[in-house]
CSV table of C-alpha atoms in Angstrom, one decimal:
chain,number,residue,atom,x,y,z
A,1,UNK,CA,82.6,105.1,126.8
A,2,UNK,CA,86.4,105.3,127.2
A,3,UNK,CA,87.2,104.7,123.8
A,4,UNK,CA,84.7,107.3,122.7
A,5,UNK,CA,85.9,109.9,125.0
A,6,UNK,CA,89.5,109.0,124.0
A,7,UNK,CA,89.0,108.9,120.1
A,8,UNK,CA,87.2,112.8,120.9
A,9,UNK,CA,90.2,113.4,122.9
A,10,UNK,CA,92.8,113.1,120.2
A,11,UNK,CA,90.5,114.5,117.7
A,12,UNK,CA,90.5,117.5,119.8
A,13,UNK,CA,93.9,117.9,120.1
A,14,UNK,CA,94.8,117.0,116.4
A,15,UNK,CA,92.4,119.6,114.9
A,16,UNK,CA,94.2,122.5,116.5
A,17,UNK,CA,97.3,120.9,116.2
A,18,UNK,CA,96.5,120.8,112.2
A,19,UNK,CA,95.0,124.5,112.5
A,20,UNK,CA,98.2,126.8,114.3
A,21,UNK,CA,101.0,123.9,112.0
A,22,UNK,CA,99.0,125.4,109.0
A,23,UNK,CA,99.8,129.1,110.2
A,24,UNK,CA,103.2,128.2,110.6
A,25,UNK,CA,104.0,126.8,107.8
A,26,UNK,CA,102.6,128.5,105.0
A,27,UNK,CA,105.0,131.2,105.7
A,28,UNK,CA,108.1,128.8,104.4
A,29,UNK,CA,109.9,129.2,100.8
A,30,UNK,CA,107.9,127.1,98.2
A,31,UNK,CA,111.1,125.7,97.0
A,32,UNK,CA,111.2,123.6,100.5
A,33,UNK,CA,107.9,121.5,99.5
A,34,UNK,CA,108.5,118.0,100.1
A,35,UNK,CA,111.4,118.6,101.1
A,36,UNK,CA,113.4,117.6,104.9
A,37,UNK,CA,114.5,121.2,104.8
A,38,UNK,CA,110.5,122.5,105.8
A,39,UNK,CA,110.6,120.0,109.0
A,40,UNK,CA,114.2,122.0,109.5
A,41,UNK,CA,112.8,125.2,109.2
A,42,UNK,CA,109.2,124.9,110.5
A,43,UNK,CA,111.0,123.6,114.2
A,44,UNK,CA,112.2,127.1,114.7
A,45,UNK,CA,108.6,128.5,115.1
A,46,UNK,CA,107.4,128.2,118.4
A,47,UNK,CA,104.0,127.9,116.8
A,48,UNK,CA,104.8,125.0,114.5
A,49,UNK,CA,106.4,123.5,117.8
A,50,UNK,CA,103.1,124.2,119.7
A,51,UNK,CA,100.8,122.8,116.9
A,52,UNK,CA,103.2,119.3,117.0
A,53,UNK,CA,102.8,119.0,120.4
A,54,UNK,CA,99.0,119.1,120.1
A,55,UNK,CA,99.4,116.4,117.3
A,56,UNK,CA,101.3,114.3,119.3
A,57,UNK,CA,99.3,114.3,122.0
A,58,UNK,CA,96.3,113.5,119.7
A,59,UNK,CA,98.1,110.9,118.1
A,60,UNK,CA,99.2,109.3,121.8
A,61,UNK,CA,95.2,109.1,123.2
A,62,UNK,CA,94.0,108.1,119.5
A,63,UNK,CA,96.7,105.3,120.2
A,64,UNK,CA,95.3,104.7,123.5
A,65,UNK,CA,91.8,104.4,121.9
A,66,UNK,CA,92.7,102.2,119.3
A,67,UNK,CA,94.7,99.6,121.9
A,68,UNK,CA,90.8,99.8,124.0
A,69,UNK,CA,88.4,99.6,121.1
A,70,UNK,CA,88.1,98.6,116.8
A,71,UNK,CA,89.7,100.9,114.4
A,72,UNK,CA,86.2,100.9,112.7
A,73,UNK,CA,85.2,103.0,115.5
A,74,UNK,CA,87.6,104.9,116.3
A,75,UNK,CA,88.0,106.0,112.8
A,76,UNK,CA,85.5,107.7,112.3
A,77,UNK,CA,85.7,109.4,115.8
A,78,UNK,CA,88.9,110.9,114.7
A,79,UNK,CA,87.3,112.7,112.0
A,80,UNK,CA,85.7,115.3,114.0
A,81,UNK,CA,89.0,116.5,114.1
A,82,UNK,CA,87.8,119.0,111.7
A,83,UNK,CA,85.4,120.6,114.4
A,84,UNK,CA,87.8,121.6,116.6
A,85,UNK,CA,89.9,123.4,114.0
A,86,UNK,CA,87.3,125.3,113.1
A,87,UNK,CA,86.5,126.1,116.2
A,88,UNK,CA,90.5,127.5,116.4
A,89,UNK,CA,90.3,128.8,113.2
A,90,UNK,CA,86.8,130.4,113.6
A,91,UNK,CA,88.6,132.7,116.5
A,92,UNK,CA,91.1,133.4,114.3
A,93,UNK,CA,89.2,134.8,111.2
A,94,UNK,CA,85.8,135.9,113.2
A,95,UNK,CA,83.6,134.2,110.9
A,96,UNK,CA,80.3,132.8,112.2
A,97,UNK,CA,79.0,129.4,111.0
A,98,UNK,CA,76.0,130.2,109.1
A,99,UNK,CA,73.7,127.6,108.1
A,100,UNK,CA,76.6,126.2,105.7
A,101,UNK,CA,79.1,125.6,108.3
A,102,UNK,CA,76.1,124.6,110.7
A,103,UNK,CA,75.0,122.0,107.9
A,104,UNK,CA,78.4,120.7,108.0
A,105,UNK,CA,78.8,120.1,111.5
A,106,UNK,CA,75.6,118.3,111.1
A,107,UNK,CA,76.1,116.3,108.8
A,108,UNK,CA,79.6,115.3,110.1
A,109,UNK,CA,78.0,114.2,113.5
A,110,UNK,CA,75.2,112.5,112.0
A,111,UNK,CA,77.4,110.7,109.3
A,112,UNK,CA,79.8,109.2,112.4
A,113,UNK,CA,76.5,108.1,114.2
A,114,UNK,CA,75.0,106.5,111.1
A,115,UNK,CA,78.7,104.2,110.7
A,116,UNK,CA,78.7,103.3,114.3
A,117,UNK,CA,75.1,102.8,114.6
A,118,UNK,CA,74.9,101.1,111.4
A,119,UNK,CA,78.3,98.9,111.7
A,120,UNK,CA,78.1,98.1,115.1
A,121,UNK,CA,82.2,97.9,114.5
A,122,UNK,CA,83.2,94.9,116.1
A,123,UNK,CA,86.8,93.0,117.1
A,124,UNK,CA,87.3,89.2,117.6
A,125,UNK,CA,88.0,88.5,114.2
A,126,UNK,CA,90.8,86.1,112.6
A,127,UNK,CA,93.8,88.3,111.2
A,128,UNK,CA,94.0,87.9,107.8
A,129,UNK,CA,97.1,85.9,106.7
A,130,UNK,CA,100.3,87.3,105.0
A,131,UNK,CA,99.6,87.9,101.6
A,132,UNK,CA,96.5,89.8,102.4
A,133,UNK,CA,98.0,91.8,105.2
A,134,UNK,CA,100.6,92.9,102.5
A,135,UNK,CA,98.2,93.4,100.0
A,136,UNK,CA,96.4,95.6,101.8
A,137,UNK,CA,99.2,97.4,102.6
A,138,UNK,CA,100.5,98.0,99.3
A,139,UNK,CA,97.4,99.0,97.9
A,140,UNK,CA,97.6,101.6,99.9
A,141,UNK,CA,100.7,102.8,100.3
A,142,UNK,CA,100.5,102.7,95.9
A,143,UNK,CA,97.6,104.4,96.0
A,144,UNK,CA,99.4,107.5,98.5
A,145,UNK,CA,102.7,107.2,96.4
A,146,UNK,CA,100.8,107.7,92.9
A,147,UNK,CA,98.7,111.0,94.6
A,148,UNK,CA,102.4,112.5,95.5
A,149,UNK,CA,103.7,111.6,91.9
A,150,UNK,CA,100.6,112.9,90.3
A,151,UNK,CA,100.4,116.1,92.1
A,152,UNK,CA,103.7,117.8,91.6
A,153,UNK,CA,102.6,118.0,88.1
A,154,UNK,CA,99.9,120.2,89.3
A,155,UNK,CA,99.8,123.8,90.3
A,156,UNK,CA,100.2,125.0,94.0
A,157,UNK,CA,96.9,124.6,94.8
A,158,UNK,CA,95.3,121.4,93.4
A,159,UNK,CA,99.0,120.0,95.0
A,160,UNK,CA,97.4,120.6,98.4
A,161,UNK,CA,94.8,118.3,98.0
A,162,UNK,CA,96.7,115.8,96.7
A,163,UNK,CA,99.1,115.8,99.4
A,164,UNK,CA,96.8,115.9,101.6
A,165,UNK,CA,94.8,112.6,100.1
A,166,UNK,CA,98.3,110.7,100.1
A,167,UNK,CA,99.0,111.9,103.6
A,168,UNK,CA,95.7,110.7,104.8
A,169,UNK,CA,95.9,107.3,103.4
A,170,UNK,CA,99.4,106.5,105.3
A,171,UNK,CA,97.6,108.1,108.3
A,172,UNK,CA,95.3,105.5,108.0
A,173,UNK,CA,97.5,102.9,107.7
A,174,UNK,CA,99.4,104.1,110.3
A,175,UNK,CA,96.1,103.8,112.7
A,176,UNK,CA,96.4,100.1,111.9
A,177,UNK,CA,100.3,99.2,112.4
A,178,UNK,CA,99.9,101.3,115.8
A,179,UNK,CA,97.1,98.8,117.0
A,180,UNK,CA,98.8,96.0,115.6
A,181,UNK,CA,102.2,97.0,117.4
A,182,UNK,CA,99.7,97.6,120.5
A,183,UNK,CA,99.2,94.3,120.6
A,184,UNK,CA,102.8,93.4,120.1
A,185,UNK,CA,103.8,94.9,123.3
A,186,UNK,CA,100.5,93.4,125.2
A,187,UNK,CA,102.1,89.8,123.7
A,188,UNK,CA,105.7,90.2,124.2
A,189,UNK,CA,106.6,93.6,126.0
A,190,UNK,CA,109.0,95.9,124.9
A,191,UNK,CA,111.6,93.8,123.3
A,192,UNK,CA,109.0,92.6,121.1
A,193,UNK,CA,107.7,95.6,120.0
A,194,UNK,CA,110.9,97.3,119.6
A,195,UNK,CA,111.7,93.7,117.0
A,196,UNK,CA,108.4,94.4,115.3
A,197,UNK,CA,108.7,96.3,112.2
A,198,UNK,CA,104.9,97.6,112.1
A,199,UNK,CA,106.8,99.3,115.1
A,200,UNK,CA,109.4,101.2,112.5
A,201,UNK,CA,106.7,101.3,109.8
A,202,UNK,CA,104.9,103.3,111.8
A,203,UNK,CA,107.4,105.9,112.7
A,204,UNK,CA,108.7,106.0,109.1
A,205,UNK,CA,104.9,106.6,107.9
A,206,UNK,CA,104.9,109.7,110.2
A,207,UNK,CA,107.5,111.0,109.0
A,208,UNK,CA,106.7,110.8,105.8
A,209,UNK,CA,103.0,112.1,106.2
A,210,UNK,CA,104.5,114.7,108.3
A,211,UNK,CA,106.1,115.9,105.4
A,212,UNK,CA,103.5,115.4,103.1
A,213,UNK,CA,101.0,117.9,105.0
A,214,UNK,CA,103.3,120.3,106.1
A,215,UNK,CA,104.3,120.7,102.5
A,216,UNK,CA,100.7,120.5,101.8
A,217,UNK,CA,99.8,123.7,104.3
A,218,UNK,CA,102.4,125.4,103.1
A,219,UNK,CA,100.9,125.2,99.1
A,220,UNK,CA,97.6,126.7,99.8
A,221,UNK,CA,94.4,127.5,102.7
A,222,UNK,CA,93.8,125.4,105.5
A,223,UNK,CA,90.3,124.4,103.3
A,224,UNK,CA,92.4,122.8,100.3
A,225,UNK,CA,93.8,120.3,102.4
A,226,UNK,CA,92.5,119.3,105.8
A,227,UNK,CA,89.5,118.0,104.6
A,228,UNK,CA,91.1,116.1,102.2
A,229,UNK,CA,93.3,114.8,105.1
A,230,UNK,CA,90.1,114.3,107.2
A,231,UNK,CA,88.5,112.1,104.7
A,232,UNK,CA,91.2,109.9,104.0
A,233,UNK,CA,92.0,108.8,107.1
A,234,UNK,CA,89.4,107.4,108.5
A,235,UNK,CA,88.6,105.6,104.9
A,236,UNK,CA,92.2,103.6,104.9
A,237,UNK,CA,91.7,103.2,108.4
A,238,UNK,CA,88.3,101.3,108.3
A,239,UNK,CA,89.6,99.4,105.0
A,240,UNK,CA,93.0,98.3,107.0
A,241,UNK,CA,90.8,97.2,109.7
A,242,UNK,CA,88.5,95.1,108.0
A,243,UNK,CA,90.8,94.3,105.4
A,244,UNK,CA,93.7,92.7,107.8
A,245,UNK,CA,92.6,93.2,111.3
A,246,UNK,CA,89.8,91.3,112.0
A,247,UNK,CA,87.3,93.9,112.2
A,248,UNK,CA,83.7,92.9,111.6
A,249,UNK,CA,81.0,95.2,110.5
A,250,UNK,CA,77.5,94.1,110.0
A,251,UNK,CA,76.8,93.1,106.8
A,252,UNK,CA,72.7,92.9,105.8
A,253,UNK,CA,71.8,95.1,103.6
A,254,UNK,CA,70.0,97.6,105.8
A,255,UNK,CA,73.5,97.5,107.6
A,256,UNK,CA,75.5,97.8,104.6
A,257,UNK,CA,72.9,101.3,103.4
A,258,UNK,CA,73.5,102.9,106.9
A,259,UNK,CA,77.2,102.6,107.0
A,260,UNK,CA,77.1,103.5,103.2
A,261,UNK,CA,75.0,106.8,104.2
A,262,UNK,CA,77.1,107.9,107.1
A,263,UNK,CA,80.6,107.7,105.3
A,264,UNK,CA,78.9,109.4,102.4
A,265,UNK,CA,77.5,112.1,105.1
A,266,UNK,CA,81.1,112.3,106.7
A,267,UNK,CA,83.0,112.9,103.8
A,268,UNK,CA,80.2,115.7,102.3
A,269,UNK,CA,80.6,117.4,106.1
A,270,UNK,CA,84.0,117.3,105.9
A,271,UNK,CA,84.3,118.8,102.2
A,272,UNK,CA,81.5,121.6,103.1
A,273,UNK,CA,83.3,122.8,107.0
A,274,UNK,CA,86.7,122.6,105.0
A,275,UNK,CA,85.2,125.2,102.5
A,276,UNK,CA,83.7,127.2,105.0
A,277,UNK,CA,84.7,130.7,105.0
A,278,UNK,CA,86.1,130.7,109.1
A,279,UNK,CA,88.9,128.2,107.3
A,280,UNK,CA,91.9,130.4,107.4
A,281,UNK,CA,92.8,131.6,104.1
A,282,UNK,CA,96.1,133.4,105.5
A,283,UNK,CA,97.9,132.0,102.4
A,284,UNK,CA,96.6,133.3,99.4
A,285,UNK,CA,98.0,136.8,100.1
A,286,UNK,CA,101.2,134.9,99.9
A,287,UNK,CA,100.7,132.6,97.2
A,288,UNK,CA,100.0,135.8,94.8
A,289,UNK,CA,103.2,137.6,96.1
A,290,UNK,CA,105.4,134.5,95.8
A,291,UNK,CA,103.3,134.0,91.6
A,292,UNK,CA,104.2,137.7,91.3
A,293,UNK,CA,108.2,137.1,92.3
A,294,UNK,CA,107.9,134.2,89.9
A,295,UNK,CA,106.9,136.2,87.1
A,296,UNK,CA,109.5,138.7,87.2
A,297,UNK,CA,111.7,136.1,87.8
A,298,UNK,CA,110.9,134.8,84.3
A,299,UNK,CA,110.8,138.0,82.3
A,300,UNK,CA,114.2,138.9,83.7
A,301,UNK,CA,115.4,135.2,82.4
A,302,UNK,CA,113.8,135.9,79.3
A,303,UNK,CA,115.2,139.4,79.1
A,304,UNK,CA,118.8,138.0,79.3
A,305,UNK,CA,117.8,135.3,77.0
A,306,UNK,CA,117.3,138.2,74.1
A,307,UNK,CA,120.3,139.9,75.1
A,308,UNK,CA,122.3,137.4,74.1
């Protein structure tokens, strides 16, 4: 029951952490997008500040819940993340579910009982040795760096996605250094974890996927990249787990259709609240002023060009 109420917790707090960093940062200059200047700008908004705070202290308890229980179940625990920021951003916009946003909700809920149900996510496993642990890891972390190369060859708004994707993969991963580094300090205490360099990994990944979704918000809606981000997540993190951590799922084949079925329902929940219309859409007024500026931009260029 703890882990449960500690994996809701942080989901909690992460969703409307996501939801008022979103509002902030869409506001920035697109020329800061992935770019160190956007964390520079974004800490002068009390808002941005606020929403980071939120995140943190989601990201503290869905520590805490992944130091008491398997990252196979907290994973997926963590994805109802989304609910709460659509609760947020249904106040913000007024919207009402409908039987869409309703269908979503259920479909999420039923999809993370299905896994866990299903799975029956279990620890006690054997660690995987070196080669594997690093394999895992640099599938990955490949995997998050080809998204980022891939979308900034793509307009503002299929960027989002992207981002989001790659920023949701090193999430994932990050869920798994943190319980590994846990267990460092259970082992050795703090001069062992502060030696460890899952420890460093894991703040360098959250800076970089800080980066990557703010820079993400700030390209288009809330709905083009959280559930992207949402999906992700919980995806690397279940793969990490089993793939290095010693996490056991069950494995018949009755087993293996139910935890097929309920990532398949989490993911289609996540994708249909994400594209519900109480997601905040607050960019789009500015994504056509900032097209608009680029436009004239260019027929002034080209004006000077014939000039000459």
């Amino acid at each position: 029951m703890t882990v449960f109420l500690l994996g809701v917790g942080a989901a909690c707090l992460l969703g409307l952490g996501f939801v008022l960093q979103q509002h902030a940062a869409q506001r920035a200059p697109r020329s800061e997008i992935l770019s160190y200047r956007l964390l520079l700008r974004l800490m002068r908004q009390p808002e941005w500040l606020l929403g980071i705070a939120f995140m943190v202290g989601g990201q503290v308890l869905s520590a805490m819940a992944l130091s008491a229980g398997r990252i196979s179940l907290v994973e997926p625990l963590l994805a109802t993340n989304l609910l709460f920021a659509m609760g947020l951003a249904r106040s913000i916009t007024g919207q009402r579910l409908g039987r869409s946003g309703w269908g979503g909700v259920l479909l999420l809920a039923l999809g993370v009982t299905a896994f866990i149900t299903s799975g029956e996510p279990t620890g006690g496993g054997t660690e995987a040795g070196v080669l594997r642990h690093w394999l895992v890891f640099g599938v990955v972390a490949g995997a998050a760096l080809l998204l980022v190369s891939i979308a900034r060859r793509l307009p503002l708004f299929e960027e989002a996605t992207l981002l989001a994707l790659a920023a949701g993969l090193l999430y994932g991963l990050q869920d798994a250094l943190t319980r590994t580094a846990g267990q460092r300090f259970t082992h050795g205490g703090l001069a062992l974890l502060l030696t460890s360099w899952q420890t460093w990994t894991v703040v360098a990944i959250g800076v970089i996927g800080l980066i990557l979704v703010q820079s993400a918000f700030e390209s288009a809606p809330l709905r083009m990249s959280l559930p992207a981000l949402t999906a992700a997540q919980p995806l690397a993190g279940i793969a990490c787990g089993v793939g290095f951590l010693g996490d056991r799922l069950r494995l018949t084949p009755g087993a293996l259709a139910g935890e097929a079925v309920g990532l398949v329902c989490i993911v289609l929940g996540v994708i249909i609240i994400g594209r519900h219309p109480a997601m905040p859409d607050t960019c789009a007024e500015n994504c056509v002023e900032e097209a608009v500026r680029a436009a004239q931009q260019e027929a002034a260029t080209a004006q000077r060009a014939g000039a000459h």
